[in-house]
């Protein structure tokens, strides 16, 4: 399930990409499939071990184009172990809402991106996120949870003040917002509620099958209740 639109963030052979806060690696895997060199970066070594295992499995299955590389690095977004201008592209998907000092993380993204490079920054959309916060306090108070709700204007202003040129944006995962509202309504930690389980099964089916009907439905829902907003920004050329 990709949040970033790779038509807006083109990657390919010769492109070096940082997947910041990679989690399970969904974007890193797609970058590698497209022939780029990707660094999957996260604080959680267990997640990185899983990503490294999948990189190896992809290579064994012949899914990695010749010359493409995937590696994992552990660290914090506030002090990344990379030289200035190390990456052509940076992906920061659903990361900044977890970080108290989000401006420091934005400055690090700006620092490691090459002049002229592009970053895709995704955060939960304001309205779907605000509903989740209202329905269940546990949704955002758990350790490592979300510490803020961004408006698009706030996210854009913070990135602009960091030095980025603001580009286009879009919303994603319109079918997923109702699932999280259900989860919050019945208790976000309630794994056994039949309605939440049924909707989750629907989402898994949609991800696997991608039928035309749900693709049309999500395209219509994304601008209204898309769970995530994706903003593309550019570091000015030198």
CSV table of C-alpha atoms in Angstrom, one decimal:
chain,number,residue,atom,x,y,z
A,1,UNK,CA,0.0,0.0,0.0
A,2,UNK,CA,1.9,3.0,-1.3
A,3,UNK,CA,1.1,6.6,-0.1
A,4,UNK,CA,3.7,8.3,-2.4
A,5,UNK,CA,2.9,8.8,-6.1
A,6,UNK,CA,6.1,7.8,-7.9
A,7,UNK,CA,4.9,9.6,-11.0
A,8,UNK,CA,5.4,12.8,-8.9
A,9,UNK,CA,8.6,11.5,-7.3
A,10,UNK,CA,10.4,9.7,-10.1
A,11,UNK,CA,13.1,7.3,-9.1
A,12,UNK,CA,15.2,4.9,-11.1
A,13,UNK,CA,18.7,3.7,-11.9
A,14,UNK,CA,21.2,6.1,-10.6
A,15,UNK,CA,18.8,7.7,-8.1
A,16,UNK,CA,19.8,7.5,-4.4
A,17,UNK,CA,16.8,7.6,-2.1
A,18,UNK,CA,16.3,7.8,1.6
A,19,UNK,CA,13.2,6.2,3.1
A,20,UNK,CA,13.1,8.0,6.4
A,21,UNK,CA,11.2,6.2,9.1
A,22,UNK,CA,10.7,3.3,6.7
A,23,UNK,CA,8.8,1.1,9.1
A,24,UNK,CA,8.0,-2.2,7.4
A,25,UNK,CA,9.6,-0.9,4.2
A,26,UNK,CA,6.7,-0.5,1.8
A,27,UNK,CA,8.1,2.5,0.0
A,28,UNK,CA,11.7,1.2,0.1
A,29,UNK,CA,10.6,-2.0,-1.7
A,30,UNK,CA,9.0,-0.1,-4.5
A,31,UNK,CA,12.0,2.2,-4.9
A,32,UNK,CA,14.3,-0.9,-5.2
A,33,UNK,CA,11.9,-2.5,-7.7
A,34,UNK,CA,12.3,0.6,-9.8
A,35,UNK,CA,16.1,0.2,-10.0
A,36,UNK,CA,17.2,2.9,-7.6
A,37,UNK,CA,19.6,2.8,-4.6
A,38,UNK,CA,17.6,3.0,-1.4
A,39,UNK,CA,18.6,3.4,2.2
A,40,UNK,CA,15.8,2.3,4.6
A,41,UNK,CA,16.3,4.3,7.8
A,42,UNK,CA,14.5,3.8,11.1
A,43,UNK,CA,14.9,3.8,14.9
A,44,UNK,CA,13.5,0.3,15.2
A,45,UNK,CA,16.1,-2.4,14.5
A,46,UNK,CA,13.5,-5.1,14.5
A,47,UNK,CA,11.7,-3.3,11.6
A,48,UNK,CA,15.0,-2.9,9.8
A,49,UNK,CA,15.8,-6.6,10.2
A,50,UNK,CA,12.5,-7.4,8.5
A,51,UNK,CA,13.3,-4.9,5.7
A,52,UNK,CA,16.8,-6.4,5.1
A,53,UNK,CA,15.3,-9.8,4.9
A,54,UNK,CA,12.8,-8.7,2.3
A,55,UNK,CA,15.6,-7.0,0.3
A,56,UNK,CA,17.4,-10.3,0.2
A,57,UNK,CA,14.2,-12.2,-0.7
A,58,UNK,CA,13.5,-9.8,-3.6
A,59,UNK,CA,17.1,-10.2,-4.9
A,60,UNK,CA,16.8,-14.0,-4.8
A,61,UNK,CA,13.5,-13.8,-6.6
A,62,UNK,CA,14.9,-11.7,-9.4
A,63,UNK,CA,12.8,-8.6,-8.5
A,64,UNK,CA,15.8,-6.3,-8.1
A,65,UNK,CA,17.1,-4.7,-11.3
A,66,UNK,CA,20.8,-5.0,-12.1
A,67,UNK,CA,22.8,-2.3,-10.3
A,68,UNK,CA,20.1,-1.4,-7.8
A,69,UNK,CA,20.9,-1.6,-4.1
A,70,UNK,CA,19.0,-1.7,-0.8
A,71,UNK,CA,20.5,-1.2,2.6
A,72,UNK,CA,19.3,-0.5,6.1
A,73,UNK,CA,20.6,2.1,8.6
A,74,UNK,CA,19.4,2.6,12.2
A,75,UNK,CA,19.3,6.1,13.7
A,76,UNK,CA,17.2,9.1,14.6
A,77,UNK,CA,15.6,11.6,12.2
A,78,UNK,CA,17.0,14.4,14.4
A,79,UNK,CA,20.7,13.5,13.7
A,80,UNK,CA,21.0,11.3,10.7
A,81,UNK,CA,24.4,9.7,10.0
A,82,UNK,CA,24.7,11.0,6.4
A,83,UNK,CA,26.7,13.7,4.8
A,84,UNK,CA,25.1,16.9,3.4
A,85,UNK,CA,23.5,16.4,0.0
A,86,UNK,CA,23.7,12.6,0.1
A,87,UNK,CA,20.3,11.8,-1.5
A,88,UNK,CA,18.5,12.7,-4.7
A,89,UNK,CA,15.1,11.9,-3.1
A,90,UNK,CA,13.8,11.6,0.4
A,91,UNK,CA,10.6,9.9,1.4
A,92,UNK,CA,9.2,10.8,4.9
A,93,UNK,CA,6.0,8.9,5.1
A,94,UNK,CA,3.9,9.2,8.3
A,95,UNK,CA,6.9,10.3,10.3
A,96,UNK,CA,6.7,13.9,11.4
A,97,UNK,CA,3.5,13.6,13.4
A,98,UNK,CA,5.5,11.3,15.8
A,99,UNK,CA,8.4,13.8,16.4
A,100,UNK,CA,8.1,16.5,19.1
A,101,UNK,CA,10.8,18.6,17.4
A,102,UNK,CA,9.5,18.3,13.9
A,103,UNK,CA,11.3,21.4,12.7
A,104,UNK,CA,14.7,19.7,13.6
A,105,UNK,CA,13.7,16.7,11.5
A,106,UNK,CA,12.7,18.9,8.6
A,107,UNK,CA,16.1,20.6,8.8
A,108,UNK,CA,17.8,17.2,8.6
A,109,UNK,CA,15.8,16.2,5.6
A,110,UNK,CA,16.8,19.5,3.9
A,111,UNK,CA,20.5,18.9,4.9
A,112,UNK,CA,20.8,15.4,3.5
A,113,UNK,CA,18.9,16.2,0.2
A,114,UNK,CA,21.0,17.3,-2.7
A,115,UNK,CA,20.4,20.8,-4.2
A,116,UNK,CA,17.6,20.4,-6.7
A,117,UNK,CA,16.4,17.2,-5.0
A,118,UNK,CA,12.8,16.4,-4.2
A,119,UNK,CA,11.2,15.1,-1.0
A,120,UNK,CA,7.8,13.5,-0.5
A,121,UNK,CA,6.4,14.3,3.0
A,122,UNK,CA,3.2,12.5,4.1
A,123,UNK,CA,1.3,13.1,7.3
A,124,UNK,CA,-2.3,12.2,8.5
A,125,UNK,CA,-4.9,14.5,7.0
A,126,UNK,CA,-6.4,17.0,9.4
A,127,UNK,CA,-10.1,16.0,9.3
A,128,UNK,CA,-9.8,12.2,9.5
A,129,UNK,CA,-7.1,12.6,12.2
A,130,UNK,CA,-9.1,15.0,14.3
A,131,UNK,CA,-12.0,12.6,14.3
A,132,UNK,CA,-9.8,9.8,15.5
A,133,UNK,CA,-8.4,11.9,18.3
A,134,UNK,CA,-12.0,12.8,19.4
A,135,UNK,CA,-13.2,9.2,19.3
A,136,UNK,CA,-10.4,7.6,21.4
A,137,UNK,CA,-7.7,9.2,23.5
A,138,UNK,CA,-5.6,6.0,23.3
A,139,UNK,CA,-5.2,6.6,19.6
A,140,UNK,CA,-2.8,9.4,20.2
A,141,UNK,CA,-1.6,9.1,23.8
A,142,UNK,CA,0.1,5.7,23.4
A,143,UNK,CA,4.0,5.8,23.6
A,144,UNK,CA,5.3,6.6,20.2
A,145,UNK,CA,2.0,7.9,19.0
A,146,UNK,CA,1.0,11.0,17.2
A,147,UNK,CA,1.9,14.3,19.0
A,148,UNK,CA,0.2,16.8,16.6
A,149,UNK,CA,-2.4,17.1,13.9
A,150,UNK,CA,-1.2,19.1,10.9
A,151,UNK,CA,-3.2,21.3,8.6
A,152,UNK,CA,-1.8,21.4,5.1
A,153,UNK,CA,-1.1,25.1,5.6
A,154,UNK,CA,1.0,24.4,8.8
A,155,UNK,CA,3.0,21.6,7.1
A,156,UNK,CA,3.7,23.8,4.1
A,157,UNK,CA,4.7,26.8,6.2
A,158,UNK,CA,7.1,24.8,8.3
A,159,UNK,CA,8.7,23.2,5.3
A,160,UNK,CA,8.9,26.5,3.5
A,161,UNK,CA,10.6,28.1,6.5
A,162,UNK,CA,13.2,25.3,6.4
A,163,UNK,CA,14.1,26.3,2.9
A,164,UNK,CA,12.0,24.1,0.7
A,165,UNK,CA,10.1,25.2,-2.4
A,166,UNK,CA,6.6,23.9,-2.0
A,167,UNK,CA,5.2,21.8,-4.8
A,168,UNK,CA,2.0,19.9,-5.4
A,169,UNK,CA,0.0,17.8,-3.0
A,170,UNK,CA,-2.7,15.1,-3.0
A,171,UNK,CA,-4.6,12.9,-0.6
A,172,UNK,CA,-4.4,9.2,-0.3
A,173,UNK,CA,-6.2,6.2,1.3
A,174,UNK,CA,-9.8,7.5,1.4
A,175,UNK,CA,-11.0,4.0,2.1
A,176,UNK,CA,-8.9,3.7,5.2
A,177,UNK,CA,-10.3,6.7,7.1
A,178,UNK,CA,-13.5,4.9,8.0
A,179,UNK,CA,-11.6,1.9,9.2
A,180,UNK,CA,-9.7,4.0,11.7
A,181,UNK,CA,-12.9,5.8,12.8
A,182,UNK,CA,-14.4,2.3,13.5
A,183,UNK,CA,-11.3,1.3,15.4
A,184,UNK,CA,-11.4,4.4,17.5
A,185,UNK,CA,-15.1,4.1,18.1
A,186,UNK,CA,-14.9,0.5,19.4
A,187,UNK,CA,-11.5,1.0,21.1
A,188,UNK,CA,-8.3,1.3,19.1
A,189,UNK,CA,-6.8,-1.6,21.0
A,190,UNK,CA,-9.9,-3.8,20.5
A,191,UNK,CA,-8.6,-6.4,18.0
A,192,UNK,CA,-11.7,-8.6,18.1
A,193,UNK,CA,-14.6,-6.3,17.3
A,194,UNK,CA,-16.5,-7.9,14.4
A,195,UNK,CA,-17.1,-4.6,12.5
A,196,UNK,CA,-13.4,-3.6,12.7
A,197,UNK,CA,-12.3,-7.1,11.6
A,198,UNK,CA,-14.8,-7.1,8.7
A,199,UNK,CA,-13.6,-3.7,7.4
A,200,UNK,CA,-10.0,-4.8,7.8
A,201,UNK,CA,-10.7,-7.9,5.7
A,202,UNK,CA,-12.2,-5.6,3.1
A,203,UNK,CA,-9.1,-3.4,3.0
A,204,UNK,CA,-6.8,-6.4,2.7
A,205,UNK,CA,-9.0,-7.8,-0.2
A,206,UNK,CA,-8.8,-4.4,-1.9
A,207,UNK,CA,-5.1,-4.2,-1.6
A,208,UNK,CA,-4.6,-7.6,-3.0
A,209,UNK,CA,-7.2,-7.5,-5.8
A,210,UNK,CA,-7.4,-3.7,-6.6
A,211,UNK,CA,-10.8,-4.0,-8.3
A,212,UNK,CA,-11.9,-1.1,-10.5
A,213,UNK,CA,-14.9,-0.3,-8.4
A,214,UNK,CA,-12.9,0.4,-5.2
A,215,UNK,CA,-10.2,2.3,-7.2
A,216,UNK,CA,-12.9,4.6,-8.4
A,217,UNK,CA,-14.4,4.9,-5.0
A,218,UNK,CA,-11.1,5.8,-3.4
A,219,UNK,CA,-10.3,8.3,-6.1
A,220,UNK,CA,-13.6,10.1,-5.3
A,221,UNK,CA,-13.0,9.8,-1.5
A,222,UNK,CA,-9.4,10.9,-1.4
A,223,UNK,CA,-10.0,14.7,-1.7
A,224,UNK,CA,-12.7,14.5,1.0
A,225,UNK,CA,-11.5,12.0,3.6
A,226,UNK,CA,-8.1,10.7,2.4
A,227,UNK,CA,-6.3,9.4,5.5
A,228,UNK,CA,-3.0,10.9,4.4
A,229,UNK,CA,-1.9,14.1,2.7
A,230,UNK,CA,1.2,14.0,0.5
A,231,UNK,CA,3.3,17.1,-0.1
A,232,UNK,CA,6.1,17.3,-2.6
A,233,UNK,CA,8.9,19.8,-1.9
A,234,UNK,CA,12.1,20.7,-3.6
A,235,UNK,CA,15.5,21.9,-2.3
A,236,UNK,CA,16.6,24.8,-4.4
A,237,UNK,CA,19.5,24.4,-6.6
A,238,UNK,CA,22.8,25.8,-5.3
